[in-house]
Short mmCIF file of C-alpha atoms and ligand atoms in Angstrom, two decimals:
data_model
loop_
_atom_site.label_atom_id
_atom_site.label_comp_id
_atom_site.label_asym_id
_atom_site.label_seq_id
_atom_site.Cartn_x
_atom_site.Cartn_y
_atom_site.Cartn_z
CA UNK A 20 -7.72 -12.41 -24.91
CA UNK A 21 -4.60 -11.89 -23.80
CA UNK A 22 -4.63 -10.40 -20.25
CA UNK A 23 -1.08 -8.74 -19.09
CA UNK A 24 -0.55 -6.88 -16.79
CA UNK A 25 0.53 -2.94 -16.87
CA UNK A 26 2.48 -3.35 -13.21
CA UNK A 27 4.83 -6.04 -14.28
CA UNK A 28 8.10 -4.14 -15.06
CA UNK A 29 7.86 -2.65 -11.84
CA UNK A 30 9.25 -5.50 -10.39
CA UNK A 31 12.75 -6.71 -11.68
CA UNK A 32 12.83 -10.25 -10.48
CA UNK A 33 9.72 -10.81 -12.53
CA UNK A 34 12.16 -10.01 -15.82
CA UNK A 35 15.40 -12.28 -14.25
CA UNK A 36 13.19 -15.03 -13.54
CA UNK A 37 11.80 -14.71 -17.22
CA UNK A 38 15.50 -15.38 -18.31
CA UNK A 39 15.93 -18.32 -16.17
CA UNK A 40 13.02 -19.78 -17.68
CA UNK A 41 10.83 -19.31 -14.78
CA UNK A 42 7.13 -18.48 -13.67
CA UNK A 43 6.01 -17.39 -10.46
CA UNK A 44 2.77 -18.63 -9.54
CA UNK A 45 3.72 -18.72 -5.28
CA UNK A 46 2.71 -15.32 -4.25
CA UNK A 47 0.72 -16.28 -1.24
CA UNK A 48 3.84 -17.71 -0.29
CA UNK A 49 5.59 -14.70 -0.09
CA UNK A 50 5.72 -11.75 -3.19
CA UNK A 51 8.17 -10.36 -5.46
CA UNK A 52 9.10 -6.74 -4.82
CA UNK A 53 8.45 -3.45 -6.71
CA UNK A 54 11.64 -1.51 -7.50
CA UNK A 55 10.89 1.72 -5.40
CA UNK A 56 11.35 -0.88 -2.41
CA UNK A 57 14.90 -1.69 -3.63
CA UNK A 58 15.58 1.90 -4.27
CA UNK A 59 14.21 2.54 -0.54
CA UNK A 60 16.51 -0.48 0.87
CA UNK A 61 19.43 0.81 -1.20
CA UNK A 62 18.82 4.43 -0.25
CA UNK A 63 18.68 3.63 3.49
CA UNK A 64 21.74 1.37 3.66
CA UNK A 65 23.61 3.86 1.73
CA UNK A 66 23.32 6.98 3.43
CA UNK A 67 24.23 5.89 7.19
CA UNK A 68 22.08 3.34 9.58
CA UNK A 69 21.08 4.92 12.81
CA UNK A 70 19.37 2.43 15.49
CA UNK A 71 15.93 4.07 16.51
CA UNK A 72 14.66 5.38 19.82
CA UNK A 73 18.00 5.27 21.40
CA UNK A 74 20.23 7.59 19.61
CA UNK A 75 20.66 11.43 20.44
CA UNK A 76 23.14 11.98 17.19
CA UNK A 77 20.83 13.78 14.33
CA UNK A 78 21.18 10.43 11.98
CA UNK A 79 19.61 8.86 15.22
CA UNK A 80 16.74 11.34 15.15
CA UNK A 81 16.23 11.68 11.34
CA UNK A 82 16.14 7.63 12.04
CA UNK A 83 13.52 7.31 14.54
CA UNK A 84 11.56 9.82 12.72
CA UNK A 85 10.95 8.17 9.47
CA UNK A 86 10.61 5.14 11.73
CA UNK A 87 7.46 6.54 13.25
CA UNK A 88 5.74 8.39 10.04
CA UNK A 89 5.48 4.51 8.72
CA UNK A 90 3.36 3.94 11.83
CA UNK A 91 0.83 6.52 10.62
CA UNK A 92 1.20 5.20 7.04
CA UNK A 93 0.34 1.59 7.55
CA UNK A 94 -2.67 3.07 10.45
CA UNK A 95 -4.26 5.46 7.17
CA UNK A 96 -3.48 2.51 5.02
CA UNK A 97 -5.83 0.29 7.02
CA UNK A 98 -8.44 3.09 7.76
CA UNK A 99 -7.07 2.49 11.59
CA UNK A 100 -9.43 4.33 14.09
CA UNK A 101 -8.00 6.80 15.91
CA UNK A 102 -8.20 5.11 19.71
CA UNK A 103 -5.67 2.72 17.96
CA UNK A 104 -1.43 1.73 17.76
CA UNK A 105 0.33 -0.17 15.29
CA UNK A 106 2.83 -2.49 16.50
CA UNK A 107 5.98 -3.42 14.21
CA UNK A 108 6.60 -7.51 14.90
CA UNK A 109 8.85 -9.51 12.62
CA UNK A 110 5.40 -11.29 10.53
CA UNK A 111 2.16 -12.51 11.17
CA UNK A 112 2.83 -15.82 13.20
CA UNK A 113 5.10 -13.12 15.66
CA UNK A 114 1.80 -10.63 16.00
CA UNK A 115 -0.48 -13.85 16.85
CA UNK A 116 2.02 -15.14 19.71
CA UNK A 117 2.36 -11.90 21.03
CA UNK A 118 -1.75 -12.03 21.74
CA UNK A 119 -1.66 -15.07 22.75
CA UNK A 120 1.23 -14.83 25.90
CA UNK A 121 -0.31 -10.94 26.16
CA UNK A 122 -3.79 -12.19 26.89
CA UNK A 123 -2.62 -15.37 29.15
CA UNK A 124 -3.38 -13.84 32.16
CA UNK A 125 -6.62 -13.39 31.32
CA UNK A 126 -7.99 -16.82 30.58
CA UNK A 127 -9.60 -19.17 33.23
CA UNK A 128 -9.85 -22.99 33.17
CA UNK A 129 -12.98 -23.53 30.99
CA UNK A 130 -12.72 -20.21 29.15
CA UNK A 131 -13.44 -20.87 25.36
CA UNK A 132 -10.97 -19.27 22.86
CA UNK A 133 -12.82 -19.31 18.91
CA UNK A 134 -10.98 -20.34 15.95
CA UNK A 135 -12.36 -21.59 12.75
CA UNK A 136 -11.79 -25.25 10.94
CA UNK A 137 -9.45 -23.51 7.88
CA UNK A 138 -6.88 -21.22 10.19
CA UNK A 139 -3.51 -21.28 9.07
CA UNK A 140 -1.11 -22.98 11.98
CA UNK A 141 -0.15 -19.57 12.59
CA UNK A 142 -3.74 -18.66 13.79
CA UNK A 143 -4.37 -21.82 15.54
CA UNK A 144 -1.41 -22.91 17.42
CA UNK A 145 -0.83 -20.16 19.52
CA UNK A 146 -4.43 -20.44 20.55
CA UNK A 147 -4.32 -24.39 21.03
CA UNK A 148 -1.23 -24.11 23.27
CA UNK A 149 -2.28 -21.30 25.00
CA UNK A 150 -5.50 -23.74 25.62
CA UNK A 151 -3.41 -25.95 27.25
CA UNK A 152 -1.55 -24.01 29.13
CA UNK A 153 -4.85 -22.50 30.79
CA UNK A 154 -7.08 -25.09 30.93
CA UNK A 155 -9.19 -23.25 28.58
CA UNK A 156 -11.68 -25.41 25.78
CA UNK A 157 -10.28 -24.20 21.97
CA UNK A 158 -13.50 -24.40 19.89
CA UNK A 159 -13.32 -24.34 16.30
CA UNK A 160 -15.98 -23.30 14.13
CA UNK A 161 -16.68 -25.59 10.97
CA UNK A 162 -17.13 -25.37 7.79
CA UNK A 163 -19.84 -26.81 5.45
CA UNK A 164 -19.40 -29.18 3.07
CA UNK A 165 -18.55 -26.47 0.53
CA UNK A 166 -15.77 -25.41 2.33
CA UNK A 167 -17.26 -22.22 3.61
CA UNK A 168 -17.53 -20.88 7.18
CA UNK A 169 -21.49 -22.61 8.35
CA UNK A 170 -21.80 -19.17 9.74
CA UNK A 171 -25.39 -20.48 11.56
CA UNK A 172 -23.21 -23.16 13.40
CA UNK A 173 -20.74 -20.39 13.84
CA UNK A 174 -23.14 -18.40 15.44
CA UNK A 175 -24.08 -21.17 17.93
CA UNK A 176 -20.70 -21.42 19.22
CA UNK A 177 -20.09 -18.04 20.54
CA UNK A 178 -21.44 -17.98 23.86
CA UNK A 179 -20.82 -16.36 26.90
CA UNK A 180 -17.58 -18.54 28.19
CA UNK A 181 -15.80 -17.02 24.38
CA UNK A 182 -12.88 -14.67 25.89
CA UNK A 183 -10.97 -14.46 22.53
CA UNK A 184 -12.40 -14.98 18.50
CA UNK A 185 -9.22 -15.24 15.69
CA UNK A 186 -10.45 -15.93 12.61
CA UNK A 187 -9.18 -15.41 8.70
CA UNK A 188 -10.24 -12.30 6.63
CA UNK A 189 -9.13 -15.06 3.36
CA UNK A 190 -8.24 -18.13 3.49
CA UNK A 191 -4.97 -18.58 2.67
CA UNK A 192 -6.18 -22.84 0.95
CA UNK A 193 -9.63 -22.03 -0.13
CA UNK A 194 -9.02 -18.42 -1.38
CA UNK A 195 -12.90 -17.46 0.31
CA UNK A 196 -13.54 -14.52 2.00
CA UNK A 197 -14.95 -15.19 6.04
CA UNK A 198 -18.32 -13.59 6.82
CA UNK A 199 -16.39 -11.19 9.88
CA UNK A 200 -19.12 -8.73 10.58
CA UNK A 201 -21.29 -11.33 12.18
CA UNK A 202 -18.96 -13.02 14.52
CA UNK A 203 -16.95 -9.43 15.14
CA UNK A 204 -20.26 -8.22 16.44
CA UNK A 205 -21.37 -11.63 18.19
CA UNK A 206 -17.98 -12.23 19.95
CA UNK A 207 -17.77 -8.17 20.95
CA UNK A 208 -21.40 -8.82 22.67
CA UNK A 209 -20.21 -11.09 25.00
CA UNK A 210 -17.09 -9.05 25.91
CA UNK A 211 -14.35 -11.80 23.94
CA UNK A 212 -11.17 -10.08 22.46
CA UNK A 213 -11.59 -10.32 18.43
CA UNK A 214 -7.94 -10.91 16.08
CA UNK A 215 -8.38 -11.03 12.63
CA UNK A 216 -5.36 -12.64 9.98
CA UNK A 217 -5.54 -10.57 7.63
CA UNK A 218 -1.83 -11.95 5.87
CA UNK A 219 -3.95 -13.42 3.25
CA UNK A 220 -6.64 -11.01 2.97
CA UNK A 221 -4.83 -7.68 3.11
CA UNK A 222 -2.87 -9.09 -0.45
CA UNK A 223 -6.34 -7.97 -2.72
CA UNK A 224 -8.50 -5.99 -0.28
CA UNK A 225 -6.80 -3.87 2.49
CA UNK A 226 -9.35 -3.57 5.16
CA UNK A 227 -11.14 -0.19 6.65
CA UNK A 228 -10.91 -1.12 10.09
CA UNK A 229 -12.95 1.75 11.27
CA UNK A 230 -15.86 0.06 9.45
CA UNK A 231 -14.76 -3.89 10.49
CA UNK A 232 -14.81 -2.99 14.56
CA UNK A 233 -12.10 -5.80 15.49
CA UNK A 234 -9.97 -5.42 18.25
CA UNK A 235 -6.66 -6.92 16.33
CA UNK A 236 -5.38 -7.00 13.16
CA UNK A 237 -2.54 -8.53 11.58
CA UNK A 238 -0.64 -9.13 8.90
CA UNK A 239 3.24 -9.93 7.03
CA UNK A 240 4.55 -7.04 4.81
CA UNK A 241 6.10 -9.88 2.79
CA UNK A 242 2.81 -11.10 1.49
CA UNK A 243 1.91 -7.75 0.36
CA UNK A 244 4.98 -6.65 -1.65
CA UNK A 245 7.27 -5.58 1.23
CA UNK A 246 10.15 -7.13 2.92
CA UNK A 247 10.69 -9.86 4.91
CA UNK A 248 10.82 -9.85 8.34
CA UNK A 249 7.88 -7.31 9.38
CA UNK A 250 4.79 -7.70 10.45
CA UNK A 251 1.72 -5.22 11.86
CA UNK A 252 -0.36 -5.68 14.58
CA UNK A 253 -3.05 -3.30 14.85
CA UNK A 254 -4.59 -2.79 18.15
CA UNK A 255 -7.31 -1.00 19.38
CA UNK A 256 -6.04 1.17 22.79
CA UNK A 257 -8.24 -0.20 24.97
CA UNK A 258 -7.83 -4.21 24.19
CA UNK A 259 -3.63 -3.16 23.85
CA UNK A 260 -4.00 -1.96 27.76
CA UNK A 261 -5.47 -5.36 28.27
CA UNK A 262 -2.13 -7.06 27.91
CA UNK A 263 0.97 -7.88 28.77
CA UNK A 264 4.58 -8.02 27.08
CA UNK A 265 5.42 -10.62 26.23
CA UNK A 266 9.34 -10.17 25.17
CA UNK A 267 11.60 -8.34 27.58
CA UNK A 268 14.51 -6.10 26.45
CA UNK A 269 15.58 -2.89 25.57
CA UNK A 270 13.48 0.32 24.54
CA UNK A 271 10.72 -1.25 25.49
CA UNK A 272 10.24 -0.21 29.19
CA UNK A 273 10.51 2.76 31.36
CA UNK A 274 12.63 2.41 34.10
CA UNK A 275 14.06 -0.91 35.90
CA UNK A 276 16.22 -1.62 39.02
CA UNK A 277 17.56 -5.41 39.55
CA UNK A 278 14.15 -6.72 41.07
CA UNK A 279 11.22 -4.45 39.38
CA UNK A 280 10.19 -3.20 36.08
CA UNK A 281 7.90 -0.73 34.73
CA UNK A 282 7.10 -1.22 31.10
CA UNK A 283 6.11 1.14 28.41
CA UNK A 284 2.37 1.22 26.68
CA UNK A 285 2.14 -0.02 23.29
CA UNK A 286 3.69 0.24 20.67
CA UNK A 287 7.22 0.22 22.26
CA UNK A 288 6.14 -1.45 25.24
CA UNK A 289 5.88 -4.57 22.78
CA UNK A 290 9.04 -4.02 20.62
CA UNK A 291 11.39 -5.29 22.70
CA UNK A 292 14.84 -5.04 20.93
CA UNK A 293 16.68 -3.30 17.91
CA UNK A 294 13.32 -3.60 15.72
CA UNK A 295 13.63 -4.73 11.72
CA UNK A 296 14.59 -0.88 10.96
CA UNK A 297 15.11 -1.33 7.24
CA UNK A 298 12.07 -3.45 6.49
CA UNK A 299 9.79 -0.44 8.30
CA UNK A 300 12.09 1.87 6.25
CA UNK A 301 11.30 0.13 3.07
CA UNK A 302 7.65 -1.19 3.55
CA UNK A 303 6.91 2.60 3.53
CA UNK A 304 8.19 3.06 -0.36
CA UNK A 305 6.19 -0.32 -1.04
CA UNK A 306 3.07 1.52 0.52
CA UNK A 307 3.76 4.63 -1.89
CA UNK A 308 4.14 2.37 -4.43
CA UNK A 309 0.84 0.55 -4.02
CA UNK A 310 -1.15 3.79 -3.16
CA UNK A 311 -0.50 5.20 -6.30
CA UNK A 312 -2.09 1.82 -7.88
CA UNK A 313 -5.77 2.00 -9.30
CA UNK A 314 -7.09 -0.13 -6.90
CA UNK A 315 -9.88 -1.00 -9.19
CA UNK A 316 -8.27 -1.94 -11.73
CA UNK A 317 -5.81 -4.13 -9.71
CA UNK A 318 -9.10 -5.73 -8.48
CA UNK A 319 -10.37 -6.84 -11.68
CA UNK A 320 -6.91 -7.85 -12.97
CA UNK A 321 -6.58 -10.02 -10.19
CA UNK A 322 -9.99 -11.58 -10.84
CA UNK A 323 -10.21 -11.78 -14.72
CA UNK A 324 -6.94 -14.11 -14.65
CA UNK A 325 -8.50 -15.88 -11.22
CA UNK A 326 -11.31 -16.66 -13.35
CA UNK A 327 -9.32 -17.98 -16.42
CA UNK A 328 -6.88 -19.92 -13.77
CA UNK A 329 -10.31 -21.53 -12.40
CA UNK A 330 -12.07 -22.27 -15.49
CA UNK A 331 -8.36 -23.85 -16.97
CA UNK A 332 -8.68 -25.92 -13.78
CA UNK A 333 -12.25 -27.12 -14.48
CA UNK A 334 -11.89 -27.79 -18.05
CA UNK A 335 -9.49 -30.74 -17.21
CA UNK A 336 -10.38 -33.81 -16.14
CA UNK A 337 -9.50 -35.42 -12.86
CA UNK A 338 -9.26 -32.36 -10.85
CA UNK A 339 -11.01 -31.54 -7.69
CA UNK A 340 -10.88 -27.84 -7.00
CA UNK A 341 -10.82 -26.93 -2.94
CA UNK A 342 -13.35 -24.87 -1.87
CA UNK A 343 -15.24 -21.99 -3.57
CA UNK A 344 -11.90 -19.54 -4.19
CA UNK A 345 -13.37 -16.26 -4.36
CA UNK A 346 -9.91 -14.35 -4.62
CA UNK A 347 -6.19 -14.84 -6.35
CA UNK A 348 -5.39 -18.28 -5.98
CA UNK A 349 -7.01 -21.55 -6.14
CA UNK A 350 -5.72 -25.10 -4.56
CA UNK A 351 -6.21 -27.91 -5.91
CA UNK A 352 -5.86 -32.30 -6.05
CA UNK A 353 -5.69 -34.55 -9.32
CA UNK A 354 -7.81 -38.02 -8.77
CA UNK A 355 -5.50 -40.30 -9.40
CA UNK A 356 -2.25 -38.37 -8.53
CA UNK A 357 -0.03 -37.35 -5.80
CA UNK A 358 0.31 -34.03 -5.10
CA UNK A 359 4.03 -33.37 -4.73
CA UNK A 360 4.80 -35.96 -7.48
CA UNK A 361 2.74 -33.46 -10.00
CA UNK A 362 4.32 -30.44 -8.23
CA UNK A 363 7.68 -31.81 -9.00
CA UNK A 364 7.07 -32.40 -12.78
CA UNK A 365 5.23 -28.77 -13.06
CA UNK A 366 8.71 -27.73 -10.99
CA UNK A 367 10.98 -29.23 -13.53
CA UNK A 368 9.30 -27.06 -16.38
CA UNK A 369 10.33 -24.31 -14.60
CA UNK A 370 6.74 -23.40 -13.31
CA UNK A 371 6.89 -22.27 -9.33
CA UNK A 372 3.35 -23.46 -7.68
CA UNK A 373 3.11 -24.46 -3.86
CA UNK A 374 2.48 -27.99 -2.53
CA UNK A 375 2.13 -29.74 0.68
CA UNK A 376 -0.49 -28.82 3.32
CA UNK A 377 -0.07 -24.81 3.03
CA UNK A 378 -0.03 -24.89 6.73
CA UNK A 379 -3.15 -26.14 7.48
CA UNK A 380 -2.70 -29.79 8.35
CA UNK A 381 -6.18 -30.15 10.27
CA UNK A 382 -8.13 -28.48 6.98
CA UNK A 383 -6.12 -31.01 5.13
CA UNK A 384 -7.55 -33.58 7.34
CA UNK A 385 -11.53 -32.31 7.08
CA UNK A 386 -11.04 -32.55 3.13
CA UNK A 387 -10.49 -35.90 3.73
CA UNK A 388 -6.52 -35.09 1.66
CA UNK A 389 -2.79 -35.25 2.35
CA UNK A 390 -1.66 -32.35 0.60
CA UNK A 391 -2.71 -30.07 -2.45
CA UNK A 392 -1.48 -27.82 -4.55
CA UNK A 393 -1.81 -24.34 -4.74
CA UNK A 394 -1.33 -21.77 -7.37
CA UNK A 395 -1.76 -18.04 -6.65
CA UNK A 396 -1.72 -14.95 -8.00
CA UNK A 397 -0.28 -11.11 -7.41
CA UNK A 398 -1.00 -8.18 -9.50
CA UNK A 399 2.34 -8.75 -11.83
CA UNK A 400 1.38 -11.93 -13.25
CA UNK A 401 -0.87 -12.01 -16.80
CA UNK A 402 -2.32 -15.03 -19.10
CA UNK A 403 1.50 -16.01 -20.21
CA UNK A 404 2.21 -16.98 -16.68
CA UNK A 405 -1.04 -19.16 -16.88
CA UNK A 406 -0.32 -20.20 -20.37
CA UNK A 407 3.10 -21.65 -19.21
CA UNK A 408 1.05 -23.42 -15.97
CA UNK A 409 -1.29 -25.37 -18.25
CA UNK A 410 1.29 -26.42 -20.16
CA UNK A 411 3.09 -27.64 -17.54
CA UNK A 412 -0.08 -29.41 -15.72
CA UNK A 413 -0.87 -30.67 -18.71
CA UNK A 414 2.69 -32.27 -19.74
CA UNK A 415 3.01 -34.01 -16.11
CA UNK A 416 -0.65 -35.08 -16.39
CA UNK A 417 0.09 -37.00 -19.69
CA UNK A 418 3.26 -38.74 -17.79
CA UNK A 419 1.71 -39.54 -14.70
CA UNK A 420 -2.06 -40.73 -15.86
N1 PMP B 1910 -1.98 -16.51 8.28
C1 PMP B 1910 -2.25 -16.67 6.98
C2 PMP B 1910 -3.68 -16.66 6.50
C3 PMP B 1910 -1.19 -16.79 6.07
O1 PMP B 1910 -1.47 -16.97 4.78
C4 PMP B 1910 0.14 -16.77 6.54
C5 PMP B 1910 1.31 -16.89 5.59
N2 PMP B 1910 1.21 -17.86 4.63
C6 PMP B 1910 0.36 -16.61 7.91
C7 PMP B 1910 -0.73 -16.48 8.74
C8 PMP B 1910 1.74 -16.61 8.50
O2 PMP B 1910 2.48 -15.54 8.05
P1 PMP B 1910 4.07 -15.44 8.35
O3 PMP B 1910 4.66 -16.75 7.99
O4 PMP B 1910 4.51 -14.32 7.48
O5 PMP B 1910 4.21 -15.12 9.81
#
């Protein structure tokens, strides 16, 4: 059957990188963008830039306001309590440093700050240096030999010393879901601080954080069809009053002499600086855009060509497939190969796949590997774009075996 896939031509560079020959198979790298988002980037640029929060001009105001209705936008998008704030930040790896230099204060030599084995470096070393810098134990919860979270060793781990838990909602290498629930509710119990990454997860299942309970929540627009250079953190009021900024600058306090600040509550108390106006601006006609998506049948697009990509993997020989990859994208090593050595033949037939560690050197280093490679999946690509993969794998396979 030949699966395509009904939201393709909503996205132009899909169509310009079918002239140049090319296939994108790198989403969880970052994604290709839907055309309302250009429109939305083109429309704002156009019509007169106004800097937000400062300006009394009517541009200013018309500014700031749009600014602040994507606030609301991204908080109903993630079923966001309402005790809660959403912070803009330029990505992911910029929402996980801000917890970890906002929470410093708070951790005590011997204090135990929870990570698991497969984090992404962007969820583990913030919390390894902050670690270091406090004298505080990092203890990372590991996997079985399948490559999912042990949850009962998890479990064991979580103790009364825990003062923060960040953990994945998906794994950005093994493509499985985390068992949060659990640990969320574990962690809570003994008072820790709970972040979740959701930059992987939020891609093919955005969370209803009203029913999830965590204290933080992050994520990269760029991941999840929106611009570059934005990120979310969610926060919960309560664990936000907890901390403190973390960047100093303008807008982002309220009132200073020489000596002495007072700062602002969140969110502007932790957006110090002119923020990434346009990508706000234009995330908001990506959200439209994706709203207006059958989410179900997204869903099972996404899985019906995950589950042709997989069982294309198995069917060849020499393969080892990482992990149990539950969602969009599957990594994976040949026996007898290097990794970037078939990357670069599957490159040179015009076929775009990731390769390397993906970020996570020490999950690298508990497969026993050096590298992998990765291909992964957004809701534009169909069976061609896997078609042209095999082909590809196949051709370099023949060369190099
Ligand atoms: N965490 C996970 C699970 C990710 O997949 C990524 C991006 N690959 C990040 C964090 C970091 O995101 P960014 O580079 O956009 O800050």
């Amino acid at each position: 059957m030949m699966l395509s896939s009904p939201w393709r031509a909503d996205f132009p560079a899909l169509a310009n990188l079918a002239h140049q020959g090319l296939v994108y198979l790198d989403s969880a790298a970052t994604a290709q963008k839907p055309q309302p988002l250009l429109d939305a980037l083109q429309h704002y640029y156009a019509q007169g830039v106004a800097n937000v929060h400062r300006a009394q001009h009517r541009l200013g105001n018309r500014t700031t306001q749009a600014f602040e209705q994507v606030r609301e936008q991204v908080a109903h998008w993630l079923q966001a309590p309402v005790d809660s704030e959403i912070i803009f930040t330029r990505g992911t790896t910029e929402a996980i440093n801000l917890l970890a230099y906002g929470l410093e204060a708070q951790i005590q030599p011997g204090d135990e700050l929870v990570i698991s084995a497969l984090e992404h470096h962007a969820n583990l070393l913030p919390w390894q240096q902050l670690a270091l810098r406090r004298g505080a134990r990092l203890v990372v919860l590991p996997l079985d030999a399948s490559g999912q979270l042990d949850l009962v060793a998890a479990q064991s781990l979580i103790g009364p010393r825990t003062r923060t838990l960040a953990i994945s909602q998906l794994s950005n290498v093994l493509g499985n879901w985390l068992p949060l629930k659990p640990l969320i509710q574990q962690a809570q119990a003994q008072g820790a601080w709970v972040v979740v990454d959701g930059a992987q997860g939020i891609v093919h299942q955005p969370p209803n954080l009203k029913q999830l309970g965590c204290d933080f929540y992050v994520f990269s627009s760029h991941k999840v069809y929106g611009p570059d250079g934005l990120g979310v953190l969610y926060g919960r009021r309560a664990a936000l009053a907890q901390l403190q900024p973390w960047q100093f600058g303008g807008e982002m306090l309220d009132h200073t002499d020489y000596y002495r600040a007072q700062f602002r509550p969140a969110p502007l108390g932790f957006e110090a600086g002119t923020p990434p106006i346009a990508s706000v601006l234009g995330f908001a006609a990506t959200l439209n855009y994706l709203y207006q998506i059958d989410q179900a049948a997204w869903i099972a697009h996404e899985q019906r060509l995950h589950s042709n990509l997989l069982t294309g993997l198995q069917q060849r020989s020499g393969i080892r497939i990482l992990g149990q990859p539950q969602a969009a994208l599957v990594s994976f090593t040949h026996e007898s190969v290097h990794p970037s050595d078939l990357a670069q033949l599957i490159s040179e037939q015009g076929v775009a796949i990731r390769t390397g560690s993906h970020c996570a050197q020490p999950l690298m280093q508990h497969l026993g590997i050096n590298g992998a490679l990765r291909v992964s999946l957004g809701l534009y690509n169909d069976q061609q774009d896997l078609e042209r993969f095999f082909q590809a794998l196949d051709q370099a396979l023949e060369l190099l075996v």
